[in-house]
mmCIF file of C-alpha atoms in Angstrom:
data_model
loop_
_atom_site.group_PDB
_atom_site.id
_atom_site.type_symbol
_atom_site.label_atom_id
_atom_site.label_comp_id
_atom_site.label_asym_id
_atom_site.label_seq_id
_atom_site.Cartn_x
_atom_site.Cartn_y
_atom_site.Cartn_z
ATOM 1 C CA UNK A 1461 -93.168 -38.399 -87.017
ATOM 2 C CA UNK A 1462 -91.067 -36.189 -89.222
ATOM 3 C CA UNK A 1463 -87.513 -35.767 -88.617
ATOM 4 C CA UNK A 1464 -85.741 -32.573 -90.325
ATOM 5 C CA UNK A 1465 -82.100 -33.049 -90.875
ATOM 6 C CA UNK A 1466 -81.925 -29.681 -92.576
ATOM 7 C CA UNK A 1467 -83.263 -26.278 -91.949
ATOM 8 C CA UNK A 1468 -84.184 -26.176 -95.724
ATOM 9 C CA UNK A 1469 -86.195 -29.290 -95.449
ATOM 10 C CA UNK A 1470 -88.474 -27.456 -92.649
ATOM 11 C CA UNK A 1471 -89.111 -24.315 -94.829
ATOM 12 C CA UNK A 1472 -89.924 -26.406 -97.606
ATOM 13 C CA UNK A 1473 -92.571 -28.413 -95.607
ATOM 14 C CA UNK A 1474 -93.793 -25.304 -94.054
ATOM 15 C CA UNK A 1475 -94.398 -23.189 -97.321
ATOM 16 C CA UNK A 1476 -91.399 -20.609 -96.437
ATOM 17 C CA UNK A 1477 -88.501 -19.466 -98.759
ATOM 18 C CA UNK A 1478 -85.475 -21.219 -98.481
ATOM 19 C CA UNK A 1479 -83.219 -19.536 -95.852
ATOM 20 C CA UNK A 1480 -80.311 -17.383 -96.490
ATOM 21 C CA UNK A 1481 -77.832 -19.778 -94.813
ATOM 22 C CA UNK A 1482 -78.393 -23.594 -94.866
ATOM 23 C CA UNK A 1483 -77.386 -23.763 -91.120
ATOM 24 C CA UNK A 1484 -79.176 -20.846 -89.690
ATOM 25 C CA UNK A 1485 -82.823 -19.266 -90.130
ATOM 26 C CA UNK A 1486 -84.705 -16.407 -88.981
ATOM 27 C CA UNK A 1487 -88.579 -16.366 -89.019
ATOM 28 C CA UNK A 1488 -90.621 -13.198 -88.170
ATOM 29 C CA UNK A 1489 -94.493 -13.951 -87.772
ATOM 30 C CA UNK A 1490 -96.769 -11.270 -87.684
ATOM 31 C CA UNK A 1491 -99.558 -10.394 -85.321
ATOM 32 C CA UNK A 1492 -102.769 -12.249 -85.922
ATOM 33 C CA UNK A 1493 -101.043 -14.549 -88.454
ATOM 34 C CA UNK A 1494 -101.243 -18.379 -88.551
ATOM 35 C CA UNK A 1495 -97.698 -19.742 -88.413
ATOM 36 C CA UNK A 1496 -96.611 -23.219 -89.640
ATOM 37 C CA UNK A 1497 -93.754 -25.050 -88.348
ATOM 38 C CA UNK A 1498 -93.578 -28.004 -90.601
ATOM 39 C CA UNK A 1499 -95.331 -31.325 -89.717
ATOM 40 C CA UNK A 1500 -97.724 -31.083 -86.640
ATOM 41 C CA UNK A 1501 -95.318 -33.265 -84.896
ATOM 42 C CA UNK A 1502 -91.537 -33.575 -85.420
ATOM 43 C CA UNK A 1503 -87.978 -33.759 -84.630
ATOM 44 C CA UNK A 1504 -84.918 -31.854 -86.057
ATOM 45 C CA UNK A 1505 -81.153 -31.665 -85.887
ATOM 46 C CA UNK A 1506 -81.170 -27.975 -84.858
ATOM 47 C CA UNK A 1507 -81.873 -25.604 -81.867
ATOM 48 C CA UNK A 1508 -85.142 -23.458 -81.914
ATOM 49 C CA UNK A 1509 -85.378 -20.312 -80.011
ATOM 50 C CA UNK A 1510 -88.924 -18.742 -80.420
ATOM 51 C CA UNK A 1511 -90.488 -15.593 -78.886
ATOM 52 C CA UNK A 1512 -94.302 -15.953 -79.019
ATOM 53 C CA UNK A 1513 -97.690 -14.803 -77.843
ATOM 54 C CA UNK A 1514 -100.048 -17.533 -78.765
ATOM 55 C CA UNK A 1515 -103.804 -16.597 -79.512
ATOM 56 C CA UNK A 1516 -105.189 -20.050 -80.413
ATOM 57 C CA UNK A 1517 -103.777 -23.373 -81.602
ATOM 58 C CA UNK A 1518 -101.664 -26.120 -79.974
ATOM 59 C CA UNK A 1519 -97.949 -26.028 -79.119
ATOM 60 C CA UNK A 1520 -96.597 -29.028 -77.066
ATOM 61 C CA UNK A 1521 -93.402 -29.946 -75.891
ATOM 62 C CA UNK A 1522 -93.277 -33.534 -74.626
ATOM 63 C CA UNK A 1523 -96.994 -33.720 -73.168
ATOM 64 C CA UNK A 1524 -97.256 -30.505 -71.802
ATOM 65 C CA UNK A 1525 -99.266 -27.841 -73.010
ATOM 66 C CA UNK A 1526 -98.121 -24.125 -73.873
ATOM 67 C CA UNK A 1527 -99.534 -21.549 -71.688
ATOM 68 C CA UNK A 1528 -101.847 -19.468 -73.981
ATOM 69 C CA UNK A 1529 -102.472 -16.656 -71.396
ATOM 70 C CA UNK A 1530 -98.676 -15.507 -71.379
ATOM 71 C CA UNK A 1531 -96.066 -14.513 -73.925
ATOM 72 C CA UNK A 1532 -93.035 -16.237 -73.622
ATOM 73 C CA UNK A 1533 -89.752 -17.592 -75.104
ATOM 74 C CA UNK A 1534 -89.128 -21.376 -75.607
ATOM 75 C CA UNK A 1535 -86.013 -22.927 -76.191
ATOM 76 C CA UNK A 1536 -86.107 -26.594 -77.661
ATOM 77 C CA UNK A 1537 -82.729 -28.636 -78.343
ATOM 78 C CA UNK A 1538 -81.981 -31.051 -81.337
ATOM 79 C CA UNK A 1539 -84.104 -34.274 -81.504
ATOM 80 C CA UNK A 1540 -86.808 -33.168 -78.788
ATOM 81 C CA UNK A 1541 -90.054 -33.754 -80.029
ATOM 82 C CA UNK A 1542 -92.173 -30.747 -80.539
ATOM 83 C CA UNK A 1543 -95.953 -30.513 -81.726
ATOM 84 C CA UNK A 1544 -97.399 -27.470 -83.287
ATOM 85 C CA UNK A 1545 -100.703 -27.084 -84.794
ATOM 86 C CA UNK A 1546 -102.485 -23.890 -86.217
ATOM 87 C CA UNK A 1547 -100.799 -21.560 -83.979
ATOM 88 C CA UNK A 1548 -102.295 -18.196 -84.193
ATOM 89 C CA UNK A 1549 -100.420 -15.285 -82.715
ATOM 90 C CA UNK A 1550 -101.905 -12.396 -80.712
ATOM 91 C CA UNK A 1551 -98.524 -10.269 -81.434
ATOM 92 C CA UNK A 1552 -95.578 -10.440 -83.658
ATOM 93 C CA UNK A 1553 -93.107 -13.310 -82.981
ATOM 94 C CA UNK A 1554 -89.881 -14.327 -83.965
ATOM 95 C CA UNK A 1555 -88.124 -17.900 -84.533
ATOM 96 C CA UNK A 1556 -84.622 -18.681 -84.940
ATOM 97 C CA UNK A 1557 -83.281 -21.949 -85.996
ATOM 98 C CA UNK A 1558 -79.741 -22.844 -85.773
ATOM 99 C CA UNK A 1559 -78.310 -26.360 -87.045
ATOM 100 C CA UNK A 1560 -76.155 -28.138 -84.540
ATOM 101 C CA UNK A 1561 -73.272 -28.359 -87.052
ATOM 102 C CA UNK A 1562 -73.225 -24.353 -87.485
ATOM 103 C CA UNK A 1563 -71.496 -24.483 -83.723
ATOM 104 C CA UNK A 1564 -68.789 -26.788 -84.837
ATOM 105 C CA UNK A 1565 -65.429 -25.260 -84.097
ATOM 106 C CA UNK A 1566 -66.767 -22.325 -82.180
ATOM 107 C CA UNK A 1567 -67.177 -22.168 -78.487
ATOM 108 C CA UNK A 1568 -70.945 -21.816 -78.582
ATOM 109 C CA UNK A 1569 -70.674 -25.673 -79.494
ATOM 110 C CA UNK A 1570 -70.103 -26.426 -75.858
ATOM 111 C CA UNK A 1571 -71.599 -23.368 -73.991
ATOM 112 C CA UNK A 1572 -75.264 -23.849 -75.454
ATOM 113 C CA UNK A 1573 -75.216 -27.199 -73.669
ATOM 114 C CA UNK A 1574 -74.554 -25.336 -70.400
ATOM 115 C CA UNK A 1575 -77.978 -23.596 -70.516
ATOM 116 C CA UNK A 1576 -80.414 -25.888 -68.574
ATOM 117 C CA UNK A 1577 -83.593 -24.119 -70.007
ATOM 118 C CA UNK A 1578 -83.356 -26.172 -73.218
ATOM 119 C CA UNK A 1579 -84.357 -28.943 -70.878
ATOM 120 C CA UNK A 1580 -87.521 -27.325 -69.612
ATOM 121 C CA UNK A 1581 -90.932 -27.932 -70.466
ATOM 122 C CA UNK A 1582 -92.958 -25.629 -72.437
ATOM 123 C CA UNK A 1583 -95.168 -24.609 -69.397
ATOM 124 C CA UNK A 1584 -91.670 -23.666 -67.914
ATOM 125 C CA UNK A 1585 -91.171 -21.175 -70.767
ATOM 126 C CA UNK A 1586 -89.721 -17.818 -69.830
ATOM 127 C CA UNK A 1587 -91.996 -15.102 -69.508
ATOM 128 C CA UNK A 1588 -90.746 -11.779 -70.355
ATOM 129 C CA UNK A 1589 -91.652 -8.168 -68.965
ATOM 130 C CA UNK A 1590 -92.049 -5.527 -72.088
ATOM 131 C CA UNK A 1591 -88.675 -4.106 -71.212
ATOM 132 C CA UNK A 1592 -87.038 -7.765 -71.325
ATOM 133 C CA UNK A 1593 -89.035 -8.388 -74.508
ATOM 134 C CA UNK A 1594 -87.460 -5.335 -76.362
ATOM 135 C CA UNK A 1595 -83.876 -6.490 -75.430
ATOM 136 C CA UNK A 1596 -84.621 -9.657 -76.912
ATOM 137 C CA UNK A 1597 -86.203 -8.233 -80.125
ATOM 138 C CA UNK A 1598 -83.095 -5.870 -80.490
ATOM 139 C CA UNK A 1599 -80.765 -8.435 -80.435
ATOM 140 C CA UNK A 1600 -82.853 -10.686 -82.721
ATOM 141 C CA UNK A 1601 -82.681 -7.670 -85.295
ATOM 142 C CA UNK A 1602 -78.943 -7.269 -84.826
ATOM 143 C CA UNK A 1603 -78.558 -11.077 -86.054
ATOM 144 C CA UNK A 1604 -80.954 -10.272 -88.795
ATOM 145 C CA UNK A 1605 -78.718 -7.261 -90.001
ATOM 146 C CA UNK A 1606 -75.768 -9.754 -90.214
ATOM 147 C CA UNK A 1607 -77.978 -12.611 -91.493
ATOM 148 C CA UNK A 1608 -79.620 -10.657 -94.564
ATOM 149 C CA UNK A 1609 -76.357 -8.855 -95.626
ATOM 150 C CA UNK A 1610 -73.902 -10.318 -97.875
ATOM 151 C CA UNK A 1611 -71.966 -12.679 -95.059
ATOM 152 C CA UNK A 1612 -68.311 -12.563 -94.907
ATOM 153 C CA UNK A 1613 -65.679 -14.008 -92.724
ATOM 154 C CA UNK A 1614 -66.898 -12.149 -89.559
ATOM 155 C CA UNK A 1615 -70.569 -12.949 -90.093
ATOM 156 C CA UNK A 1616 -70.541 -15.971 -88.189
ATOM 157 C CA UNK A 1617 -68.743 -14.720 -85.184
ATOM 158 C CA UNK A 1618 -70.872 -11.556 -84.931
ATOM 159 C CA UNK A 1619 -74.360 -13.574 -85.317
ATOM 160 C CA UNK A 1620 -73.334 -16.053 -82.588
ATOM 161 C CA UNK A 1621 -71.904 -13.353 -80.320
ATOM 162 C CA UNK A 1622 -75.651 -11.607 -80.546
ATOM 163 C CA UNK A 1623 -77.229 -15.438 -80.116
ATOM 164 C CA UNK A 1624 -74.789 -15.766 -76.889
ATOM 165 C CA UNK A 1625 -76.146 -12.316 -75.551
ATOM 166 C CA UNK A 1626 -79.965 -13.736 -75.992
ATOM 167 C CA UNK A 1627 -78.993 -16.902 -74.086
ATOM 168 C CA UNK A 1628 -77.313 -14.983 -71.461
ATOM 169 C CA UNK A 1629 -80.162 -12.475 -71.053
ATOM 170 C CA UNK A 1630 -82.522 -15.711 -70.854
ATOM 171 C CA UNK A 1631 -80.498 -16.884 -68.157
ATOM 172 C CA UNK A 1632 -80.651 -13.606 -66.176
ATOM 173 C CA UNK A 1633 -84.274 -13.555 -66.648
ATOM 174 C CA UNK A 1634 -85.262 -17.053 -65.784
ATOM 175 C CA UNK A 1635 -83.298 -16.525 -62.306
ATOM 176 C CA UNK A 1636 -85.991 -13.246 -61.958
ATOM 177 C CA UNK A 1637 -88.501 -15.615 -62.857
ATOM 178 C CA UNK A 1638 -87.421 -18.143 -60.268
ATOM 179 C CA UNK A 1639 -87.457 -15.399 -57.529
ATOM 180 C CA UNK A 1640 -90.707 -13.975 -58.658
ATOM 181 C CA UNK A 1641 -92.575 -17.307 -58.963
ATOM 182 C CA UNK A 1642 -91.435 -18.528 -55.501
ATOM 183 C CA UNK A 1643 -94.563 -17.991 -53.783
ATOM 184 C CA UNK A 1644 -96.609 -19.111 -56.717
ATOM 185 C CA UNK A 1645 -94.553 -22.433 -56.675
ATOM 186 C CA UNK A 1646 -96.631 -23.182 -53.543
ATOM 187 C CA UNK A 1647 -93.377 -23.859 -51.338
ATOM 188 C CA UNK A 1648 -91.410 -25.943 -53.771
ATOM 189 C CA UNK A 1649 -89.149 -27.093 -51.043
ATOM 190 C CA UNK A 1650 -91.799 -28.201 -48.527
ATOM 191 C CA UNK A 1651 -93.717 -30.146 -51.143
ATOM 192 C CA UNK A 1652 -90.247 -31.702 -52.378
ATOM 193 C CA UNK A 1653 -89.564 -32.871 -48.973
ATOM 194 C CA UNK A 1654 -93.090 -34.017 -48.136
ATOM 195 C CA UNK A 1655 -92.760 -36.289 -51.358
ATOM 196 C CA UNK A 1656 -89.390 -37.581 -50.309
ATOM 197 C CA UNK A 1657 -90.946 -38.383 -46.734
ATOM 198 C CA UNK A 1658 -93.894 -40.019 -48.217
ATOM 199 C CA UNK A 1659 -91.714 -42.167 -50.729
ATOM 200 C CA UNK A 1660 -89.440 -43.366 -47.605
ATOM 201 C CA UNK A 1661 -92.408 -44.013 -45.228
ATOM 202 C CA UNK A 1662 -94.341 -45.982 -47.580
ATOM 203 C CA UNK A 1663 -91.447 -48.518 -48.183
ATOM 204 C CA UNK A 1664 -91.161 -47.735 -51.796
ATOM 205 C CA UNK A 1665 -87.299 -47.251 -51.173
ATOM 206 C CA UNK A 1666 -86.797 -50.789 -50.360
ATOM 207 C CA UNK A 1667 -89.076 -52.105 -52.934
ATOM 208 C CA UNK A 1668 -87.811 -49.405 -55.977
ATOM 209 C CA UNK A 1669 -84.474 -48.041 -54.599
ATOM 210 C CA UNK A 1670 -83.308 -44.552 -54.448
ATOM 211 C CA UNK A 1671 -85.981 -41.769 -55.520
ATOM 212 C CA UNK A 1672 -84.834 -40.307 -58.775
ATOM 213 C CA UNK A 1673 -85.111 -36.327 -59.366
ATOM 214 C CA UNK A 1674 -87.103 -37.060 -62.570
ATOM 215 C CA UNK A 1675 -89.903 -38.998 -60.445
ATOM 216 C CA UNK A 1676 -90.096 -36.293 -57.914
ATOM 217 C CA UNK A 1677 -90.415 -33.617 -60.684
ATOM 218 C CA UNK A 1678 -93.274 -35.706 -62.260
ATOM 219 C CA UNK A 1679 -95.214 -35.710 -59.119
ATOM 220 C CA UNK A 1680 -94.632 -32.085 -58.928
ATOM 221 C CA UNK A 1681 -95.742 -31.560 -62.655
ATOM 222 C CA UNK A 1682 -92.475 -30.071 -63.850
ATOM 223 C CA UNK A 1683 -89.158 -31.111 -65.600
ATOM 224 C CA UNK A 1684 -86.302 -32.695 -63.651
ATOM 225 C CA UNK A 1685 -83.830 -29.663 -64.801
ATOM 226 C CA UNK A 1686 -86.326 -26.795 -64.243
ATOM 227 C CA UNK A 1687 -87.046 -28.392 -60.598
ATOM 228 C CA UNK A 1688 -83.369 -28.392 -59.960
ATOM 229 C CA UNK A 1689 -82.693 -25.104 -60.881
ATOM 230 C CA UNK A 1690 -85.507 -23.749 -59.038
ATOM 231 C CA UNK A 1691 -84.297 -25.316 -55.738
ATOM 232 C CA UNK A 1692 -80.648 -24.232 -56.451
ATOM 233 C CA UNK A 1693 -82.194 -20.616 -56.748
ATOM 234 C CA UNK A 1694 -84.051 -20.758 -53.904
ATOM 235 C CA UNK A 1695 -81.974 -22.934 -51.244
ATOM 236 C CA UNK A 1696 -78.541 -23.135 -52.991
ATOM 237 C CA UNK A 1697 -78.822 -26.712 -53.533
ATOM 238 C CA UNK A 1698 -79.988 -28.863 -56.429
ATOM 239 C CA UNK A 1699 -82.732 -31.534 -56.098
ATOM 240 C CA UNK A 1700 -80.166 -34.460 -56.140
ATOM 241 C CA UNK A 1701 -78.314 -32.613 -53.180
ATOM 242 C CA UNK A 1702 -81.544 -32.573 -51.136
ATOM 243 C CA UNK A 1703 -82.134 -36.215 -51.806
ATOM 244 C CA UNK A 1704 -78.698 -36.687 -50.491
ATOM 245 C CA UNK A 1705 -79.397 -34.642 -47.475
ATOM 246 C CA UNK A 1706 -82.590 -36.282 -46.738
ATOM 247 C CA UNK A 1707 -81.236 -39.867 -46.992
ATOM 248 C CA UNK A 1708 -77.953 -38.894 -44.918
ATOM 249 C CA UNK A 1709 -80.563 -37.477 -42.135
ATOM 250 C CA UNK A 1710 -82.332 -41.029 -42.274
ATOM 251 C CA UNK A 1711 -78.943 -42.609 -42.097
ATOM 252 C CA UNK A 1712 -77.673 -40.851 -39.094
ATOM 253 C CA UNK A 1713 -80.986 -42.111 -37.366
ATOM 254 C CA UNK A 1714 -80.713 -45.571 -38.455
ATOM 255 C CA UNK A 1715 -77.004 -45.745 -37.211
ATOM 256 C CA UNK A 1716 -77.574 -44.404 -33.898
ATOM 257 C CA UNK A 1717 -81.105 -46.308 -33.311
ATOM 258 C CA UNK A 1718 -80.409 -49.767 -34.690
ATOM 259 C CA UNK A 1719 -77.830 -52.362 -34.718
ATOM 260 C CA UNK A 1720 -77.813 -52.695 -38.316
ATOM 261 C CA UNK A 1721 -74.640 -53.343 -39.874
ATOM 262 C CA UNK A 1722 -73.451 -50.549 -42.409
ATOM 263 C CA UNK A 1723 -74.621 -52.423 -45.378
ATOM 264 C CA UNK A 1724 -77.670 -53.379 -43.728
ATOM 265 C CA UNK A 1725 -78.428 -49.476 -43.450
ATOM 266 C CA UNK A 1726 -77.501 -48.651 -47.041
ATOM 267 C CA UNK A 1727 -79.793 -51.330 -48.389
ATOM 268 C CA UNK A 1728 -82.375 -50.138 -46.175
ATOM 269 C CA UNK A 1729 -82.157 -46.494 -47.600
ATOM 270 C CA UNK A 1730 -82.309 -47.955 -50.937
ATOM 271 C CA UNK A 1731 -78.407 -47.892 -51.692
ATOM 272 C CA UNK A 1732 -77.479 -51.089 -53.849
ATOM 273 C CA UNK A 1733 -73.869 -50.194 -53.527
ATOM 274 C CA UNK A 1734 -72.883 -49.818 -49.809
ATOM 275 C CA UNK A 1735 -69.466 -48.378 -50.640
ATOM 276 C CA UNK A 1736 -71.066 -45.736 -52.398
ATOM 277 C CA UNK A 1737 -73.263 -45.120 -49.444
ATOM 278 C CA UNK A 1738 -69.990 -44.794 -47.307
ATOM 279 C CA UNK A 1739 -68.670 -42.489 -49.512
ATOM 280 C CA UNK A 1740 -71.602 -40.153 -49.815
ATOM 281 C CA UNK A 1741 -71.938 -40.330 -46.068
ATOM 282 C CA UNK A 1742 -68.350 -39.339 -45.692
ATOM 283 C CA UNK A 1743 -68.718 -36.322 -48.234
ATOM 284 C CA UNK A 1744 -71.870 -35.166 -46.330
ATOM 285 C CA UNK A 1745 -71.204 -35.497 -42.467
ATOM 286 C CA UNK A 1746 -67.418 -35.502 -42.670
ATOM 287 C CA UNK A 1747 -67.351 -38.939 -40.804
ATOM 288 C CA UNK A 1748 -67.817 -42.617 -42.176
ATOM 289 C CA UNK A 1749 -70.729 -44.352 -40.927
ATOM 290 C CA UNK A 1750 -68.657 -46.256 -38.680
ATOM 291 C CA UNK A 1751 -66.924 -43.345 -37.153
ATOM 292 C CA UNK A 1752 -70.173 -41.397 -36.816
ATOM 293 C CA UNK A 1753 -71.776 -44.534 -34.848
ATOM 294 C CA UNK A 1754 -68.611 -44.743 -32.277
ATOM 295 C CA UNK A 1755 -68.749 -40.982 -32.001
ATOM 296 C CA UNK A 1756 -72.395 -41.003 -31.272
#
C-alpha cells in the first residue's frame, strides 16, 4: 500500500500537474469524467475534503463502500486508509488536499482535530441539499481565487479562513442530517440499549469486561464517533455516557438486591478497578456505593 508524504507525490502518481503550492491542492473533476487519486489503496500525510457524486467505481474508507445513490462530502484525516478505483462522476466534483504541516503555527492546527466527522466512515458521509452544496462550492471557489493568484503574506490566512468556514458549515449540516435521519436510524437509542442489555445478560461483561463504544458501534454498522455524535444530538449524551448510565442502573439494583461487597459488585459489572467504579457511581448518583446502600 502506497503512503504519500507530499501532495506533489500524489499528483505525480495520479497524472496531474504539480500543485500551485506544495502544502495545499485543489482539484476540480468535471461531470462524467473518471478521476484518479493515486494508488488504488493509500494513506497520506494530509487531509482530504471532497464533494462528489459518484456514478460508478469504488470508493472505500476502512471496509465500508461509498453510497453511490447520494452526492456527498467526505472528510479524511492523515494516515487513514483510503481506496479509490475507477471513480466516474455523475456531476462536477472537487477535492481539497491540505498537508498537516500547512496548519503548523495556525489555530486551525488544533481546530481541525475537533471536527469529529474526520473519524466517520464513508457511509456516514455528509449528504447535501442543493442550497448547501452551493454554499460549499462558493467557499471552494473563494479558496481557488487565493490559491491560483500570486500568493502573498495574507494568502494563507484567507485560504484557511475559507477552509474553516467549510468545516463549520459541515458541522452545521451534519446536525441537520442527524435530525432528519433520526427515524431512518431505526431508533438508535433503543437499538443501542438492546445491545447493552444482551451483552450484560449473556455474561459477556464478566468474560470480556466493559463493552466498548467501538464494539457496540460495529454491531450497529457505524463508526464509534458517528454513533456518539448521533446519540449526543438525539439525547444530549454520548455513547460512553449511555454505557455508564446503564451500568450504574445495574449497579443500583445489585447494591440493593444482593449482599455482595462493593468490589464484588464492581467486578460483576465488568470493572477491573473497584475504586474507579466507586468514583463513577459517585459522579452519576451523587452518593458513594456504600452511602447509596445505607440510604436504600
